[in-house]
CSV table of C-alpha atoms in Angstrom, one decimal:
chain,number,residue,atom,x,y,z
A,1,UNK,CA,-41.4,-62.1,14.8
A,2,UNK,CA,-43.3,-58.8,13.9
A,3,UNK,CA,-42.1,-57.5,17.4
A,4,UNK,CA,-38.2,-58.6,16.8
A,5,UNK,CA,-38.7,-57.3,13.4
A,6,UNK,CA,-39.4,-53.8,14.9
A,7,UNK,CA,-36.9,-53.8,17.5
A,8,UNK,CA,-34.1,-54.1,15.0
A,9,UNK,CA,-35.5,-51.4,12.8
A,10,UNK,CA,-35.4,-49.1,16.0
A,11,UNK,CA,-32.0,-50.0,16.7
A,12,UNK,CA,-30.6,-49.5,13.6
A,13,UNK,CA,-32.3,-45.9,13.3
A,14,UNK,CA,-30.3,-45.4,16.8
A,15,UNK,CA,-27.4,-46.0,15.0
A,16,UNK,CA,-27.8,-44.0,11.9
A,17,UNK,CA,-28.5,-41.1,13.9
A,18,UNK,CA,-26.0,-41.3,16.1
A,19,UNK,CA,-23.4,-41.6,13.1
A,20,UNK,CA,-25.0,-38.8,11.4
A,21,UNK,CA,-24.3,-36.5,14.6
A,22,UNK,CA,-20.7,-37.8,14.9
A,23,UNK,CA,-20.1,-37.2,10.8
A,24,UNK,CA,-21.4,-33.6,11.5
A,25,UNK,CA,-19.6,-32.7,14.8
A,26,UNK,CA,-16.5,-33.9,12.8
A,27,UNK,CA,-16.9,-31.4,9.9
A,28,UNK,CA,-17.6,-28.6,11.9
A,29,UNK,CA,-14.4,-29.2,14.2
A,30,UNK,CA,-12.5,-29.7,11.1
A,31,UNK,CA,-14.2,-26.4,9.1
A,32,UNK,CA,-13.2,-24.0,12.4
A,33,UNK,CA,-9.3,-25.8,12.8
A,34,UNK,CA,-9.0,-24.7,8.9
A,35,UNK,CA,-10.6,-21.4,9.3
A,36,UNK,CA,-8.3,-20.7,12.7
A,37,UNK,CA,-5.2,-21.9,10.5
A,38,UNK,CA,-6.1,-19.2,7.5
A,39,UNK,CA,-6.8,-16.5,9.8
A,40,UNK,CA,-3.7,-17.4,11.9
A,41,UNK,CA,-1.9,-17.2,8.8
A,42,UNK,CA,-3.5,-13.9,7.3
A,43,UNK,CA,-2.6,-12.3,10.7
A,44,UNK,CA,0.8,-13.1,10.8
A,45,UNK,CA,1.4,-11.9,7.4
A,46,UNK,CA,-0.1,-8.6,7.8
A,47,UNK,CA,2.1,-8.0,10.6
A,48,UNK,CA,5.2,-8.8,8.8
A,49,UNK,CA,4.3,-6.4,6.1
A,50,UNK,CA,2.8,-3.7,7.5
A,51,UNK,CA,5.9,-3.2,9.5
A,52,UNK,CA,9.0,-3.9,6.8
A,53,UNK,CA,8.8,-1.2,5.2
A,54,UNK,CA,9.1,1.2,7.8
A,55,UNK,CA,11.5,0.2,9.1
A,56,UNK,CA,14.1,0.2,6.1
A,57,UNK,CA,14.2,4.2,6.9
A,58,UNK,CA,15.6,3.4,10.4
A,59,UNK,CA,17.9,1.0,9.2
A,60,UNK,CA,19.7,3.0,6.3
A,61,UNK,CA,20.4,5.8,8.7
A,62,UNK,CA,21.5,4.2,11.9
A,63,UNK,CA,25.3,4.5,11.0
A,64,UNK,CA,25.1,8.2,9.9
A,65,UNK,CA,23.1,8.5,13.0
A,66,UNK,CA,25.9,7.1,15.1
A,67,UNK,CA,28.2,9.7,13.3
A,68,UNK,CA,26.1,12.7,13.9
A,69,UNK,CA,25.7,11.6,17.8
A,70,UNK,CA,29.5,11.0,18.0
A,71,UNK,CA,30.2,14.8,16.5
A,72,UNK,CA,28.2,16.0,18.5
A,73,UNK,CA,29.6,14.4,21.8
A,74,UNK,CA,33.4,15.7,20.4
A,75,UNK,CA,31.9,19.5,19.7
A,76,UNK,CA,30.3,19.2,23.7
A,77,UNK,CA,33.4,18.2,25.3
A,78,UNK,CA,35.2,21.1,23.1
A,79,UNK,CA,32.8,23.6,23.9
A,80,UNK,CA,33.2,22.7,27.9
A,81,UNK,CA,37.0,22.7,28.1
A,82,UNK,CA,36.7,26.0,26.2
A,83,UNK,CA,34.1,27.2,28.9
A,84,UNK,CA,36.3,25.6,32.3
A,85,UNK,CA,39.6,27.7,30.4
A,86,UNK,CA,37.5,31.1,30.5
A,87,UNK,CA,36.4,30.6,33.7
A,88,UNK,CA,39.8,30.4,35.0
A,89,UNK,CA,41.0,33.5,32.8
A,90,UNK,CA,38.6,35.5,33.6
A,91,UNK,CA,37.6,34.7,37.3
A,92,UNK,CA,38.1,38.2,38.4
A,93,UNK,CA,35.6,39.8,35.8
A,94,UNK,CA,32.6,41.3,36.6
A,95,UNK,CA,28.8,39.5,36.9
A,96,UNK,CA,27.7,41.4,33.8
A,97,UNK,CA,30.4,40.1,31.7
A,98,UNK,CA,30.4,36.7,32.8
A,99,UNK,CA,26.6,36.9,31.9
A,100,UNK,CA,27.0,38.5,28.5
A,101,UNK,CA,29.9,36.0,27.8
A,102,UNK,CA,27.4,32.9,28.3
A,103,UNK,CA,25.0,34.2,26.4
A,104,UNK,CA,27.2,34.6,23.7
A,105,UNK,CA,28.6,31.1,23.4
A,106,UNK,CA,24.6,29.5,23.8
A,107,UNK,CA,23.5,31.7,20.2
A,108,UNK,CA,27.2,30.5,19.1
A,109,UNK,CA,26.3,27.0,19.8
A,110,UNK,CA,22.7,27.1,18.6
A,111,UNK,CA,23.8,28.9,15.2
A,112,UNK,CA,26.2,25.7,14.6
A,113,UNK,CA,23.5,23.5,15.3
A,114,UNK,CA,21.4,24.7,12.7
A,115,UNK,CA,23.9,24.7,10.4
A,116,UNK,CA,24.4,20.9,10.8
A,117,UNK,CA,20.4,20.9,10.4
A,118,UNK,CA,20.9,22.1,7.2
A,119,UNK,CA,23.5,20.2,5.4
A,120,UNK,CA,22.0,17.6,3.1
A,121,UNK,CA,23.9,14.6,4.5
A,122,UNK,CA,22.9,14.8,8.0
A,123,UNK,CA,20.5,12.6,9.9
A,124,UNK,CA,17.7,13.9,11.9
A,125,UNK,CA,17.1,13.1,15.4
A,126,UNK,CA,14.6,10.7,15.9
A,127,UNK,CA,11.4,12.3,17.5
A,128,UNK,CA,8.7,11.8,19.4
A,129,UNK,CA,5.6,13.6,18.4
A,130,UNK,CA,3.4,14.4,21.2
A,131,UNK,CA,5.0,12.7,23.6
A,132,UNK,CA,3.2,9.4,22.8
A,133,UNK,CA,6.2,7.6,24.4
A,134,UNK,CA,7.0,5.8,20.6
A,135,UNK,CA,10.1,7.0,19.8
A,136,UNK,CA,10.4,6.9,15.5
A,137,UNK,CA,13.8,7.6,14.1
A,138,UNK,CA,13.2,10.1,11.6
A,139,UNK,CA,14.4,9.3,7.6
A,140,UNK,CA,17.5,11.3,6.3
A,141,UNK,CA,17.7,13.9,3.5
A,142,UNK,CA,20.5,12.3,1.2
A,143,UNK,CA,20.2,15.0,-1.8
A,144,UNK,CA,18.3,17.8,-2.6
A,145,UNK,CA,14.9,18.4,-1.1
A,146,UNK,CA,12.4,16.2,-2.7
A,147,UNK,CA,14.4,13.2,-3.2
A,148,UNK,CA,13.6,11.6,0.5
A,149,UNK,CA,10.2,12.8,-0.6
A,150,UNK,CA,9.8,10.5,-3.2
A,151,UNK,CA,11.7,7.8,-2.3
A,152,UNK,CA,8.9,7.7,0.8
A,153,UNK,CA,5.8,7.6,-1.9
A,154,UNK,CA,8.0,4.5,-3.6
A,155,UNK,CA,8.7,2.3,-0.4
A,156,UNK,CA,4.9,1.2,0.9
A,157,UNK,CA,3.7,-0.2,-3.0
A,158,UNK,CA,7.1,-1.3,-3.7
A,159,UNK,CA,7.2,-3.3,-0.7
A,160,UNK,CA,3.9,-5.0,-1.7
A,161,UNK,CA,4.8,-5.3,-5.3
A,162,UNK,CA,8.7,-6.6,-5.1
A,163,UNK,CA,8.8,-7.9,-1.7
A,164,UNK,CA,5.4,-9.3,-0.1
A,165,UNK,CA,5.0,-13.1,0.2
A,166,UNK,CA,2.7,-14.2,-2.7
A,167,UNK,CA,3.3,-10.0,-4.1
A,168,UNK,CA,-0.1,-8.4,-5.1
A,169,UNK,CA,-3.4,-10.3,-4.0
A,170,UNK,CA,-6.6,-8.1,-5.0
A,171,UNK,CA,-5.8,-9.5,-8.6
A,172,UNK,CA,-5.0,-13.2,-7.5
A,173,UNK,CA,-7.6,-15.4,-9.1
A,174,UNK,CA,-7.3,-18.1,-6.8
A,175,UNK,CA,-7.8,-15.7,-3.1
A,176,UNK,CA,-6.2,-17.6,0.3
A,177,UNK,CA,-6.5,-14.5,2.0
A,178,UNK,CA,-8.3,-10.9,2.3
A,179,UNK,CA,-6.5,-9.2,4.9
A,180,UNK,CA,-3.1,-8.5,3.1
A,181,UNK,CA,-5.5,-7.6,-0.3
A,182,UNK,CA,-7.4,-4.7,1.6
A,183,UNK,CA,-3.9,-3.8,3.5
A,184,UNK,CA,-2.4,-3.2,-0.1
A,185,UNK,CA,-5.5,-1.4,-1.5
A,186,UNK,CA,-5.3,0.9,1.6
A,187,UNK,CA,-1.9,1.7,0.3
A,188,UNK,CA,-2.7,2.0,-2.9
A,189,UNK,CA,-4.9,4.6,-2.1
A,190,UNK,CA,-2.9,6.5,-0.5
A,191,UNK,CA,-0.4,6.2,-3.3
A,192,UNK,CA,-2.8,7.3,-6.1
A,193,UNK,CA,-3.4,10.8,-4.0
A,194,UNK,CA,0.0,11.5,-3.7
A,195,UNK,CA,0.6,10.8,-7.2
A,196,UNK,CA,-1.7,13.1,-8.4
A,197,UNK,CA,-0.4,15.8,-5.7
A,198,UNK,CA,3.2,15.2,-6.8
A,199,UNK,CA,1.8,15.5,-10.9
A,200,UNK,CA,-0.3,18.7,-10.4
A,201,UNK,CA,1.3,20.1,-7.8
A,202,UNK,CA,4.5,19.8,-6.0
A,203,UNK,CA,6.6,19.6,-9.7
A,204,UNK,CA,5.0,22.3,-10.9
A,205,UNK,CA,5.3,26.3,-10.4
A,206,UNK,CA,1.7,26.7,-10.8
A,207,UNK,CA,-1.7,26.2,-13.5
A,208,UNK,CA,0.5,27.5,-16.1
A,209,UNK,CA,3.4,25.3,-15.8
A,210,UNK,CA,3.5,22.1,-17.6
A,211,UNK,CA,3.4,18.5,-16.5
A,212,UNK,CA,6.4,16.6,-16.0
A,213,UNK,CA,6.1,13.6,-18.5
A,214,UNK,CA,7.1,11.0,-16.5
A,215,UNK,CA,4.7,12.1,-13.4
A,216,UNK,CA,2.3,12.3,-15.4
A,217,UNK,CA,2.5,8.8,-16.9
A,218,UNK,CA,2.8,7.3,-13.3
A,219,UNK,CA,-0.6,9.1,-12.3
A,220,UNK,CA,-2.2,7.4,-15.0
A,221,UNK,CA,-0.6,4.2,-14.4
A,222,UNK,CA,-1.6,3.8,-10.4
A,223,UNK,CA,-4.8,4.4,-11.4
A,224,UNK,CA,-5.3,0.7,-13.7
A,225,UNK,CA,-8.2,-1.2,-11.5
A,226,UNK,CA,-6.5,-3.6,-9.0
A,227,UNK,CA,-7.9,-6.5,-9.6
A,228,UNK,CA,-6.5,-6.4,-13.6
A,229,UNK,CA,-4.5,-9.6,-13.9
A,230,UNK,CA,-3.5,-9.5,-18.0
A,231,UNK,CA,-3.5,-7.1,-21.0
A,232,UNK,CA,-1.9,-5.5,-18.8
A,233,UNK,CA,-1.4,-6.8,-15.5
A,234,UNK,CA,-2.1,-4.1,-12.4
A,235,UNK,CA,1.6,-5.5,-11.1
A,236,UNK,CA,3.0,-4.7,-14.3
A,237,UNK,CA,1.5,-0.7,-14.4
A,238,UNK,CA,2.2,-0.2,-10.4
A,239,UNK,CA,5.8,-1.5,-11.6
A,240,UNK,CA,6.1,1.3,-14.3
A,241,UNK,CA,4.6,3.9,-12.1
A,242,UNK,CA,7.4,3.4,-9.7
A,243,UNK,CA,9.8,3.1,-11.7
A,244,UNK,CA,8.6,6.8,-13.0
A,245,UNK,CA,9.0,8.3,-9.9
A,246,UNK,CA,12.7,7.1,-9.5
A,247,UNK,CA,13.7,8.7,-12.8
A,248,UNK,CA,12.2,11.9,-11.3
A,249,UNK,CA,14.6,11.2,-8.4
A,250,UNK,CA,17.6,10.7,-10.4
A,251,UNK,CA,16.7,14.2,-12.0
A,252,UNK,CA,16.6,15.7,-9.1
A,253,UNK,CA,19.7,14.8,-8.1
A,254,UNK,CA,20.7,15.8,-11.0
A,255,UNK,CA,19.2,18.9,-10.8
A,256,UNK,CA,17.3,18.4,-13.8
A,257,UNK,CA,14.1,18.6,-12.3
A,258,UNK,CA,12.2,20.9,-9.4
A,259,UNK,CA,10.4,20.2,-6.6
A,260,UNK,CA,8.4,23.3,-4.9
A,261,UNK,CA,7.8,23.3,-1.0
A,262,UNK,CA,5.6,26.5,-1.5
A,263,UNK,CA,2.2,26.4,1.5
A,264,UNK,CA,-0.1,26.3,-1.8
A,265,UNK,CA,1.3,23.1,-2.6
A,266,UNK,CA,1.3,21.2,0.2
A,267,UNK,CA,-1.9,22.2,1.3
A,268,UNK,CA,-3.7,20.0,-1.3
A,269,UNK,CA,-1.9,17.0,-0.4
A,270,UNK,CA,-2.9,17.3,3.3
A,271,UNK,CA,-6.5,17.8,2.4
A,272,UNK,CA,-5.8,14.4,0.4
A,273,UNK,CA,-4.8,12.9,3.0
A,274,UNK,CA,-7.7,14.1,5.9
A,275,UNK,CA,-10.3,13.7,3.3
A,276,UNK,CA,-8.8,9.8,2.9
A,277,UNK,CA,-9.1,9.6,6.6
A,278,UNK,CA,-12.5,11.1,7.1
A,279,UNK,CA,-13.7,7.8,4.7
A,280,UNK,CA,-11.7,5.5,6.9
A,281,UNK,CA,-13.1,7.3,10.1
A,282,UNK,CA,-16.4,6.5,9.1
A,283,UNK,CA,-15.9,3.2,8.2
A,284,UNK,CA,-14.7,2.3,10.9
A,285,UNK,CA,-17.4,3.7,13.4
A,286,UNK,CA,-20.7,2.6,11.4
A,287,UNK,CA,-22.4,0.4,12.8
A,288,UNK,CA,-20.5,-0.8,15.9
A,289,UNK,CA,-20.7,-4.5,17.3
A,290,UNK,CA,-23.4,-4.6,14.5
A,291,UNK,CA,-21.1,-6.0,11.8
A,292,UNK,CA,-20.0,-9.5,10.9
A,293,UNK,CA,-15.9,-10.3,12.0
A,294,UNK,CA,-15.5,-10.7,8.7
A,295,UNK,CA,-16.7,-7.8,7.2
A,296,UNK,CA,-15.3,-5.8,10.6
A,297,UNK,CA,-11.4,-7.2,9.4
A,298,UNK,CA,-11.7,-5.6,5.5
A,299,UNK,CA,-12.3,-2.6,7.2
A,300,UNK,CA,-9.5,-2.9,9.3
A,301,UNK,CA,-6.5,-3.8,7.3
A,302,UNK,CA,-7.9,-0.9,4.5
A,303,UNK,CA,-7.0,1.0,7.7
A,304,UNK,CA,-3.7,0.1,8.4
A,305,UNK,CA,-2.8,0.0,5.2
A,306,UNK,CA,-3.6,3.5,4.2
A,307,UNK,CA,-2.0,4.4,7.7
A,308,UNK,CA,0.9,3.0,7.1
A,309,UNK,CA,1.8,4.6,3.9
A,310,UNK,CA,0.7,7.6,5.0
A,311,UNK,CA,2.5,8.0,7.5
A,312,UNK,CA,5.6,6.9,6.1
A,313,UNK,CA,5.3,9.4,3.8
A,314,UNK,CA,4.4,12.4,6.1
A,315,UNK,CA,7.3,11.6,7.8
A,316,UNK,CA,9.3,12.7,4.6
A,317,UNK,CA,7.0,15.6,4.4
A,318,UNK,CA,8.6,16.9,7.9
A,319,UNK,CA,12.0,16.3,6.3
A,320,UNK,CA,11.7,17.9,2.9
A,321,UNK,CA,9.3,21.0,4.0
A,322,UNK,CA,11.1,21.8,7.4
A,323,UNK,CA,11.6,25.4,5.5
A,324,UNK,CA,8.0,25.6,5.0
A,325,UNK,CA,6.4,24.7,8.0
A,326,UNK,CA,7.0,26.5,11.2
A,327,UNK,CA,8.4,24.7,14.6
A,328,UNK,CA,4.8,25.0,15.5
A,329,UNK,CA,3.6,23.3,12.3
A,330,UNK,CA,6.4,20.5,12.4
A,331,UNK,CA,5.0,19.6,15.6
A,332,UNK,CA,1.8,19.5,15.2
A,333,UNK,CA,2.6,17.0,12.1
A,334,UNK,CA,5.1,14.9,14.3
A,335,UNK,CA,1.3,14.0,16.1
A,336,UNK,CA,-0.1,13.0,13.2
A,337,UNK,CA,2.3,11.2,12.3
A,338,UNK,CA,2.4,9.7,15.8
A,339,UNK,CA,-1.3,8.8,15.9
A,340,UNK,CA,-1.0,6.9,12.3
A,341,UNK,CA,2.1,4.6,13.5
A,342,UNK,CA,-0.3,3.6,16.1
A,343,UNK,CA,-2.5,2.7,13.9
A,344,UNK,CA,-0.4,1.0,11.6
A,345,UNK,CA,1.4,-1.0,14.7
A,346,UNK,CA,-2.2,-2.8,16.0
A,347,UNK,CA,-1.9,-6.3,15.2
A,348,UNK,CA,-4.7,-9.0,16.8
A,349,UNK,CA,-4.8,-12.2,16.2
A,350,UNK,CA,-7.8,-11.9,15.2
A,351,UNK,CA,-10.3,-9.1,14.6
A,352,UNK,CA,-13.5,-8.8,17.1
A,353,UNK,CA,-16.4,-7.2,16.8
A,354,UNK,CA,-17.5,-6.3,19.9
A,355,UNK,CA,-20.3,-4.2,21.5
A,356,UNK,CA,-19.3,-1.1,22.6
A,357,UNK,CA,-19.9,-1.4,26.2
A,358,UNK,CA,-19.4,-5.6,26.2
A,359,UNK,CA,-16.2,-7.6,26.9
A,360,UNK,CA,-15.0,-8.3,23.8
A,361,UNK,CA,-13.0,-5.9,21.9
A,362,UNK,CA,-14.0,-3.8,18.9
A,363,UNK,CA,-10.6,-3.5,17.1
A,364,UNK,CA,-12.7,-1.1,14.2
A,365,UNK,CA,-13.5,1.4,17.4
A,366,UNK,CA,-10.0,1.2,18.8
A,367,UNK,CA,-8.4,1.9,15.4
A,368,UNK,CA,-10.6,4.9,14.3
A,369,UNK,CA,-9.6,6.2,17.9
A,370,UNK,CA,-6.1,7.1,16.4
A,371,UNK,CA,-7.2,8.3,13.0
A,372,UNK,CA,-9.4,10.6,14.5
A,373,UNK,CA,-6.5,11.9,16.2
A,374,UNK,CA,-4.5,12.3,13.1
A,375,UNK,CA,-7.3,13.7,10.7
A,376,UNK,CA,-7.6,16.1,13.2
A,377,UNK,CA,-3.9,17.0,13.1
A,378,UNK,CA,-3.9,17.3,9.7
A,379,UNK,CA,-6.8,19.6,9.4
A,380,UNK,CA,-5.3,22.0,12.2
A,381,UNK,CA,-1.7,22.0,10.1
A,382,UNK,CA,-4.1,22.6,6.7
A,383,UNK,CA,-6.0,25.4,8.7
A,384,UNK,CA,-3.0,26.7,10.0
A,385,UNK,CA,-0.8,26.8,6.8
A,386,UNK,CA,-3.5,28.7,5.1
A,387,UNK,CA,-4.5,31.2,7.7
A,388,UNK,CA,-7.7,29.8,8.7
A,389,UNK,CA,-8.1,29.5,11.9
């Protein structure tokens, strides 16, 4: 009896175990199909909104860009039947003349084309900076300089604010995801350095002038803590500070309000921007494959989200301060910009956090590869601007 008696006991510690195992393996399959689900999720997400917004430039100015392409087109064809007639007429003239009379027509030609450059209602080209290979069509002056300006610094927080599935996170008190919450801090970064650039600086003649109410208000208001959620609500002060800004653009449509392109201006809001990248830089290169994949992902949407913004609104700086900078300084901007569209356009399923020399990726090293590149062009335009280097 005493030996059956033990035998059962044995048998049924077997099958307690084994159960155990099985409960355990079960929970952990189910924990990991929940995580992938989230992260799935979060991933899509970011992509979707970290690539809406700039695209709404492209798509307001594809029909004026049409237009522009088919003048252009009509005004070639002119300019060739005019050329073929001369040729005919004057087949009988001399080398020299022939030579002089070419030349003439290509300064005729080029002096028309900047004249269409200037006119307020014409597109520009889209460009390439650098030749990357990205082609990005550029946004379109609509009224007087400054207004494309602004209407750049609204679009990113906007987006997040008016437009984003779920609208601002980092105050959400019940948190699904992180990776759109650091995307829209990134941006909200970048948004509070321009608004204290456009406050102190670009509406203002100098230390003497005074403030422009309504800028002034909208500094103060991006600058409410994110993660406020009543009394007042950090959607609810984002909100007013935009809706600042587009009263300063309805003035200066009006013409009731300035906006100054001067070199001393500007030159603050570029060393915004680099010193905003030199943090992100160094984020994103401490510690490599040393990091958890969670920690490694905040990191990386911050990232793209300051990237994005800022490049959206750099792009606006080559359209409102084409007077200021030089062809060499627009170009050297145009790779800036270039290098923080890459950034903003990396998208993996999920973030790794690789070694350095191992198989796996290390999306942290591969993302501070482009905003290298860009701090760097931004410190050569600041250097350059001021007479520096």
């Amino acid at each position: 009896m005493e030996e059956a008696v033990k035998k059962k006991s044995f048998l049924i510690k077997i099958l307690i175990s084994k159960w155990f195992i099985i409960t355990v393996l079960i929970l952990c399959i189910g924990g990991y199909a929940t995580w992938w689900g989230m992260h799935s999720w979060k991933d899509f997400t970011a992509k979707k909104g970290g690539q809406t917004h700039e695209m709404q430039f492209a798509q307001e100015t594809d029909e004026a860009h049409d237009t522009h392409s088919t003048i252009n087109d009509t005004t070639h064809a002119a300019q060739t039947m005019h050329q073929s007639a001369m040729e005919k007429q004057d087949s009988h003239t001399s080398t020299q003349h022939t030579a002089e009379t070419q030349e003439h027509t290509g300064s005729h030609t080029a002096f028309i084309d900047a004249n269409d450059e200037d006119k307020a209602d014409s597109p520009a080209p889209a460009t390439s900076a650098g030749g990357h290979g990205t082609m990005h069509a550029a946004p379109v002056r609509t009224g007087p300089r400054g207004v494309a300006f602004v209407e750049a610094c609204i679009q990113p927080l906007d987006h997040e604010l008016n437009h984003r599935f779920l609208g601002w996170r980092p105050n959400d008190i019940i948190r699904i995801a992180d990776n759109i919450k650091n995307l829209q801090l990134g941006i909200l970064e970048v948004t509070r350095r321009t608004a204290v650039a456009l406050a102190e600086n670009l509406s203002r003649t100098g230390r003497a002038d005074a403030y422009v109410p309504g800028l002034e208000y909208a500094m103060n208001s991006f600058m409410i803590k994110p993660s406020e959620f009543m009394f007042p609500s950090a959607e609810s002060k984002y909100q007013e500070g935009l809706d600042e800004w587009r009263n300063y653009q309805n003035m200066l449509r009006r013409g009731e309000a300035s906006f100054y392109r001067r070199v001393d201006n500007l030159v603050p809001l570029l060393k915004a921007y680099e010193s905003i990248l030199g943090s992100c830089d160094e984020n994103l290169v401490k510690d490599l494959g040393k990091i958890s994949t969670f920690k490694a992902d905040d990191v990386f949407y911050y990232t793209k989200g300051v990237a994005t913004a800022m490049g959206t609104i750099l792009e606006a700086v080559a359209l409102d301060f084409d007077d200021t900078l030089s062809v060499q300084g627009t170009e050297v901007l145009h790779h800036a910009v270039e290098a923080l569209h890459h950034a903003s356009h990396m998208d993996p399923w999920i973030v790794l956090e690789g070694s350095p020399d191992g198989i796996l990726a290390n999306h942290r090293a591969n993302t501070a590869a482009s905003i290298s590149h860009a701090r760097f062009y931004l410190d050569v335009l600041s250097r350059s601007l001021t007479g520096n280097l």
